[in-house]
Short mmCIF file of C-alpha atoms in Angstrom, two decimals:
data_model
loop_
_atom_site.label_atom_id
_atom_site.label_comp_id
_atom_site.label_asym_id
_atom_site.label_seq_id
_atom_site.Cartn_x
_atom_site.Cartn_y
_atom_site.Cartn_z
CA MET A 230 -17.88 -8.79 -0.58
CA THR A 231 -14.50 -10.78 -1.03
CA ALA A 232 -12.94 -12.81 1.66
CA ARG A 233 -13.55 -11.64 5.17
CA ILE A 234 -10.33 -11.82 8.05
CA PRO A 235 -11.88 -14.71 10.54
CA SER A 236 -13.12 -13.72 13.85
CA PHE A 237 -12.62 -9.24 12.86
CA GLU A 238 -15.55 -6.91 13.20
CA TYR A 239 -16.91 -5.08 10.15
CA ALA A 240 -18.01 -1.74 8.69
CA THR A 241 -18.80 0.55 6.33
CA LEU A 242 -17.05 3.89 7.97
CA PRO A 243 -16.28 7.57 5.92
CA GLY A 244 -13.30 8.11 4.23
CA SER A 245 -12.43 12.17 2.67
CA GLY A 246 -15.47 13.39 0.38
CA GLY A 247 -17.89 10.90 1.31
CA VAL A 248 -16.05 8.60 0.83
CA ARG A 249 -17.30 4.94 2.67
CA LEU A 250 -14.57 1.94 2.78
CA ASN A 251 -14.34 -0.91 4.14
CA VAL A 252 -13.05 -1.71 6.99
CA ALA A 253 -12.49 -4.97 8.82
CA TYR A 254 -11.58 -4.57 13.13
CA ALA A 255 -10.02 -6.75 15.30
CA GLY A 256 -8.33 -6.49 19.32
CA SER A 257 -7.59 -3.97 21.25
CA GLY A 258 -4.60 -2.03 22.80
CA ARG A 259 -2.57 -0.16 20.77
CA PRO A 260 -4.24 0.64 17.44
CA ILE A 261 -2.00 -0.05 14.07
CA VAL A 262 -4.09 0.58 9.99
CA LEU A 263 -2.77 -1.43 8.13
CA LEU A 264 -2.10 -0.84 4.38
CA HIS A 265 -2.77 -3.40 1.69
CA GLY A 266 -0.67 -3.22 -2.41
CA PHE A 267 -1.57 -4.40 -5.28
CA PRO A 268 -3.37 -6.65 -6.42
CA GLN A 269 -4.88 -7.56 -3.48
CA THR A 270 -7.27 -5.86 -0.99
CA HIS A 271 -6.84 -5.98 2.99
CA LEU A 272 -6.92 -9.67 3.12
CA MET A 273 -3.33 -9.89 2.47
CA TRP A 274 -3.25 -9.21 6.45
CA ARG A 275 -5.43 -11.80 7.71
CA HIS A 276 -2.68 -13.47 9.58
CA VAL A 277 -0.16 -10.39 10.79
CA ALA A 278 -3.55 -8.96 11.48
CA GLY A 279 -4.79 -12.24 12.60
CA ASP A 280 -1.29 -12.21 15.31
CA LEU A 281 -1.19 -7.78 16.01
CA ALA A 282 -4.96 -8.25 17.19
CA ALA A 283 -3.80 -10.34 19.73
CA ASP A 284 -2.41 -6.82 21.72
CA HIS A 285 -3.20 -4.59 19.68
CA THR A 286 -6.68 -3.14 17.98
CA VAL A 287 -6.46 -4.05 14.23
CA ILE A 288 -7.45 -1.73 11.65
CA VAL A 289 -7.44 -3.11 7.78
CA PRO A 290 -9.36 -1.75 4.90
CA ASP A 291 -9.96 -1.49 1.44
CA LEU A 292 -8.78 1.45 0.51
CA ARG A 293 -10.61 3.55 -1.57
CA GLY A 294 -11.48 2.18 -5.52
CA TYR A 295 -10.08 -1.34 -4.60
CA GLY A 296 -12.42 -4.45 -2.75
CA ASP A 297 -16.35 -3.74 -0.72
CA SER A 298 -14.99 0.45 -0.67
CA ASP A 299 -16.54 2.87 -3.21
CA LYS A 300 -14.66 2.81 -5.98
CA PRO A 301 -15.28 7.21 -6.21
CA LEU A 302 -14.70 8.09 -10.72
CA ALA A 303 -11.47 9.81 -11.19
CA GLY A 304 -11.29 13.50 -14.68
CA ALA A 305 -8.65 13.24 -16.07
CA SER A 306 -4.58 13.94 -15.08
CA GLY A 307 -3.99 16.09 -12.40
CA ASP A 308 -7.41 14.64 -10.36
CA THR A 309 -6.78 14.05 -6.27
CA THR A 310 -9.66 11.80 -6.66
CA TYR A 311 -7.31 8.95 -6.41
CA ALA A 312 -3.94 11.09 -4.72
CA LYS A 313 -2.20 9.83 -2.27
CA ARG A 314 -3.25 13.33 0.18
CA THR A 315 -7.00 12.30 -0.47
CA MET A 316 -6.44 8.48 0.47
CA ALA A 317 -4.18 9.60 3.24
CA ALA A 318 -6.67 11.67 4.28
CA ASP A 319 -9.01 8.19 4.12
CA VAL A 320 -6.77 6.59 6.29
CA VAL A 321 -7.37 8.87 9.48
CA ALA A 322 -10.82 10.26 8.73
CA VAL A 323 -10.84 5.52 9.59
CA ALA A 324 -9.51 5.44 12.28
CA GLN A 325 -10.65 9.13 14.59
CA ALA A 326 -14.29 6.92 13.75
CA LEU A 327 -13.44 4.21 15.39
CA GLY A 328 -12.87 6.30 18.21
CA HIS A 329 -8.78 7.36 17.75
CA ASP A 330 -5.98 10.31 17.49
CA ARG A 331 -3.09 8.17 16.67
CA PHE A 332 -1.32 4.91 15.53
CA ALA A 333 1.13 3.06 13.91
CA LEU A 334 -0.15 2.99 10.57
CA ALA A 335 1.90 0.24 8.47
CA GLY A 336 1.51 0.52 4.44
CA HIS A 337 2.26 -2.65 1.71
CA ASP A 338 2.74 -1.29 -2.60
CA ARG A 339 0.70 0.91 -3.08
CA GLY A 340 -0.37 0.82 0.64
CA ALA A 341 2.49 2.09 1.05
CA LEU A 342 2.64 4.68 -0.48
CA VAL A 343 -0.48 6.59 0.84
CA ALA A 344 1.09 5.06 4.55
CA PHE A 345 3.47 7.13 3.53
CA ARG A 346 2.08 10.72 2.21
CA ALA A 347 -0.37 10.07 5.23
CA GLY A 348 3.01 10.44 7.84
CA LEU A 349 3.53 13.40 6.13
CA ASP A 350 0.39 14.97 5.61
CA HIS A 351 -0.88 14.07 9.07
CA PRO A 352 2.29 13.77 11.46
CA ALA A 353 -0.02 14.32 14.84
CA ALA A 354 -2.01 11.92 13.98
CA VAL A 355 1.27 9.38 12.66
CA SER A 356 3.12 7.70 15.79
CA HIS A 357 5.00 4.91 13.83
CA LEU A 358 5.61 3.75 10.35
CA ALA A 359 5.90 0.69 8.23
CA CYS A 360 6.72 1.05 4.48
CA LEU A 361 7.15 -2.83 2.95
CA ASP A 362 8.51 -2.96 -0.53
CA VAL A 363 8.47 0.29 -2.52
CA LEU A 364 10.76 2.85 -2.99
CA PRO A 365 8.62 6.78 -1.77
CA THR A 366 6.61 7.54 -5.69
CA LEU A 367 9.26 10.79 -6.30
CA ASP A 368 12.01 7.88 -6.25
CA MET A 369 10.22 5.08 -7.19
CA TRP A 370 10.26 6.94 -11.01
CA ASP A 371 14.34 8.42 -10.72
CA VAL A 372 15.59 5.62 -10.05
CA MET A 373 13.82 3.76 -12.96
CA HIS A 374 15.55 3.84 -16.15
CA GLY A 375 17.09 2.13 -19.71
CA THR A 376 15.78 -1.42 -19.47
CA THR A 377 15.29 -2.59 -16.52
CA ALA A 378 12.28 0.37 -16.83
CA ALA A 379 10.36 -3.08 -18.53
CA VAL A 380 9.74 -4.26 -15.02
CA GLY A 381 7.68 -1.04 -13.97
CA PHE A 382 5.97 -2.18 -17.06
CA HIS A 383 2.61 -1.63 -15.81
CA LEU A 384 3.04 2.20 -14.00
CA TYR A 385 3.83 3.40 -17.73
CA LEU A 386 0.85 2.33 -19.34
CA MET A 387 -1.60 3.50 -16.56
CA ALA A 388 -0.02 6.40 -16.58
CA GLN A 389 -1.29 7.16 -19.72
CA PRO A 390 -4.01 9.40 -20.22
CA PRO A 391 -7.55 7.52 -19.70
CA GLY A 392 -8.97 5.53 -21.71
CA LEU A 393 -6.74 2.58 -23.55
CA PRO A 394 -5.14 1.74 -19.74
CA GLU A 395 -8.27 0.57 -18.98
CA GLN A 396 -10.15 -0.77 -22.16
CA LEU A 397 -6.98 -3.21 -22.13
CA ILE A 398 -6.29 -3.95 -19.05
CA GLU A 399 -10.28 -4.64 -18.80
CA ALA A 400 -10.20 -7.38 -21.85
CA SER A 401 -8.16 -9.46 -19.65
CA ALA A 402 -8.54 -8.58 -16.26
CA ASP A 403 -7.65 -11.80 -14.87
CA ALA A 404 -4.41 -11.91 -16.90
CA PHE A 405 -3.26 -8.95 -16.22
CA PHE A 406 -3.58 -9.10 -12.75
CA GLY A 407 -2.67 -12.78 -12.08
CA HIS A 408 0.70 -11.87 -13.54
CA PHE A 409 1.25 -10.09 -10.59
CA LEU A 410 0.09 -12.98 -8.49
CA ASP A 411 2.37 -15.13 -9.48
CA LEU A 412 5.27 -12.80 -11.44
CA TRP A 413 5.98 -11.58 -7.69
CA ALA A 414 5.22 -14.40 -4.76
CA GLY A 415 8.22 -15.54 -3.16
CA ARG A 416 6.46 -18.36 -1.82
CA PRO A 417 3.34 -19.01 -4.03
CA ASP A 418 1.88 -21.89 -1.85
CA ALA A 419 1.70 -18.17 0.55
CA ILE A 420 -1.37 -17.18 -1.37
CA PRO A 421 -3.71 -19.84 -1.74
CA ALA A 422 -5.88 -20.53 -5.25
CA GLN A 423 -8.95 -19.48 -2.89
CA VAL A 424 -7.20 -16.34 -1.84
CA ARG A 425 -6.00 -16.32 -5.79
CA GLN A 426 -9.22 -16.25 -6.91
CA ALA A 427 -10.74 -13.71 -3.90
CA TYR A 428 -8.17 -10.89 -4.84
CA LEU A 429 -8.75 -11.47 -9.10
CA ASP A 430 -12.13 -11.37 -8.19
CA ALA A 431 -12.11 -7.97 -6.71
CA CYS A 432 -9.88 -6.26 -9.28
CA ARG A 433 -11.91 -7.48 -12.49
CA ALA A 434 -14.46 -4.56 -10.43
CA ALA A 435 -12.27 -2.38 -9.78
CA VAL A 436 -10.02 -1.65 -13.39
CA PRO A 437 -10.59 2.20 -13.72
CA SER A 438 -10.10 2.85 -9.68
CA ILE A 439 -6.93 0.85 -10.17
CA VAL A 440 -5.43 2.18 -13.15
CA ALA A 441 -6.72 6.03 -11.56
CA ASP A 442 -4.50 5.47 -8.99
CA TYR A 443 -1.69 3.84 -10.69
CA ARG A 444 -2.16 7.41 -13.20
CA ALA A 445 -2.26 9.96 -9.87
CA SER A 446 1.24 8.71 -8.52
CA ALA A 447 2.14 10.15 -12.47
CA THR A 448 1.04 13.49 -11.67
CA VAL A 449 -0.69 14.87 -8.22
CA ASP A 450 1.40 12.33 -5.72
CA VAL A 451 4.74 13.54 -7.93
CA GLU A 452 4.00 17.29 -7.58
CA HIS A 453 3.08 16.42 -3.70
CA ASP A 454 6.35 14.64 -3.21
CA LEU A 455 8.15 17.12 -4.72
CA ALA A 456 6.78 19.45 -2.44
CA ASP A 457 7.59 18.17 0.77
CA GLN A 458 11.43 18.22 -1.06
CA ALA A 459 11.78 20.58 -1.57
CA ALA A 460 10.26 22.55 2.10
CA GLY A 461 13.19 19.47 2.59
CA THR A 462 9.50 17.95 4.67
CA HIS A 463 11.14 15.00 7.40
CA LEU A 464 8.65 11.73 7.86
CA ARG A 465 9.32 12.52 12.49
CA MET A 466 8.43 9.16 13.67
CA PRO A 467 10.24 6.11 13.69
CA VAL A 468 10.10 4.88 10.18
CA THR A 469 10.75 0.73 9.12
CA VAL A 470 10.92 0.50 5.57
CA LEU A 471 10.76 -3.94 4.28
CA GLN A 472 12.12 -4.37 1.20
CA GLN A 473 13.75 -7.05 -1.51
CA ASP A 474 17.49 -6.29 -2.71
CA TRP A 475 15.64 -4.07 -6.05
CA GLY A 476 18.79 -1.83 -5.17
CA ALA A 477 20.41 -4.36 -6.14
CA ALA A 478 19.16 -5.04 -9.50
CA LEU A 479 17.98 -1.22 -10.88
CA GLY A 480 21.89 0.14 -8.84
CA PHE A 481 20.28 2.60 -6.37
CA ASP A 482 20.36 2.34 -2.82
CA ALA A 483 17.39 2.02 -1.44
CA ALA A 484 18.52 2.31 2.60
CA ALA A 485 19.56 5.93 1.39
CA ARG A 486 16.94 6.77 -0.37
CA TRP A 487 14.60 6.37 2.86
CA ARG A 488 17.09 8.26 4.65
CA ALA A 489 16.70 11.70 2.52
CA TRP A 490 13.27 11.28 4.29
CA ALA A 491 12.55 9.48 6.86
CA PRO A 492 16.04 10.28 9.83
CA ASP A 493 14.66 7.43 12.41
CA LEU A 494 14.48 5.10 10.32
CA ASP A 495 15.10 0.91 10.00
CA HIS A 496 16.11 -0.25 7.14
CA ARG A 497 15.90 -3.61 5.69
CA THR A 498 16.15 -5.94 2.71
CA VAL A 499 14.46 -9.25 3.27
CA ALA A 500 14.41 -12.33 1.42
CA TYR A 501 10.35 -12.49 1.20
CA GLY A 502 9.01 -12.36 -1.74
CA HIS A 503 7.16 -8.68 -2.49
CA PHE A 504 3.88 -10.68 -0.42
CA MET A 505 5.73 -10.47 2.86
CA ALA A 506 2.62 -10.27 4.96
CA GLU A 507 1.84 -13.23 3.36
CA GLU A 508 4.87 -15.13 2.88
CA ALA A 509 6.18 -14.26 5.67
CA PRO A 510 3.63 -13.20 8.77
CA GLY A 511 4.39 -14.37 11.63
CA GLU A 512 8.63 -11.71 10.42
CA ILE A 513 6.14 -9.35 9.38
CA ALA A 514 4.14 -9.12 13.20
CA SER A 515 7.36 -9.89 15.11
CA ILE A 516 8.91 -6.27 13.61
CA LEU A 517 6.10 -4.38 13.52
CA ARG A 518 6.14 -4.84 17.44
CA GLU A 519 9.52 -4.04 17.15
CA LEU A 520 8.71 -0.44 15.50
CA LEU A 521 5.65 0.07 18.59
CA ALA A 522 8.01 -0.53 20.82
CA ARG A 523 10.64 2.26 19.58
#
C-alpha cells in the first residue's frame, strides 16, 4: 500500500469496466477531483488537497494502472484499456460513487491528459478544468520534432509494441523512474526521500500498466483527439492551464495550442519545475480557487 494523505479517508471505488480505484477524499463543499501524473501517485497532491479540503470536497484517486488502483492487462496497439477516454470514465464513476454528478477537475501530467479527455467527453459532469504542465496529446506529438524531441525519449520508448519497453524498464526501474523525478524537479527538496521512495516503489510494481498508458497516447488517444478536432469539439467549461516555458524551448506557442481547444482559457507560464503541486502548493491551491470562482 502506498503512503497516504494525512486526515483523508480512503476507499476502493468502482471505475469503468469493473476496475477498482484507490481513492482518498476529505472535506465538504463544492467537489474537486485531483489527478496525478508520472512517475507519481495520488500522493503528489498531498499539500494542495489538504489546503483545498478546508472549503471543498476533495477527491484524489490513483489512476488505473498506478499506485494502489487496479492494473488491468492491456492488449496490443489500439487496445482501449488505458485510453484516456476509459480513464476519464473511471474518474466520472468515482465521483458519482461519492455522490457527485458534477465536479471541478484538475490534472497534472498524465492526469491532465485524462482530465482533458473527461472535459471533452463529459461536459455535463466537469464544471471547471485545470491542466498542469502538459499539452493535449495530439499537440504534444505535433510539436516534437528534430533533435529537440530527445527530451521526450520516454514517449517514443513506451510507444513501441508490447515487449521490449517493459523489459528494458523493468531491468532498471528505479534508475528509469528516478531519472524523471530528478531531472524534472525545479526544487528537489519538494519531494522528500520517503515520498520519492514511495513513488519508485509504486512505479516499479506497475511497469506494464504505465507503459500501456503511454502506448495508448501514441495510438487510440491520438485517434480520439483527431476525431474531436475534425468535429470542432471544444472544452465548454472555464479552463486554466499552467505550464513551464516549453514553448520557448521547443519552438511552439503553448497558449495558442490550448486556445484551439479551450475558448474560455486562462493560460499561465510559470517558473516552477514540473512537479509544481509539490514545489509551490500554496500558489497552486490559490490558482485552483481562482478557477472555481470563474
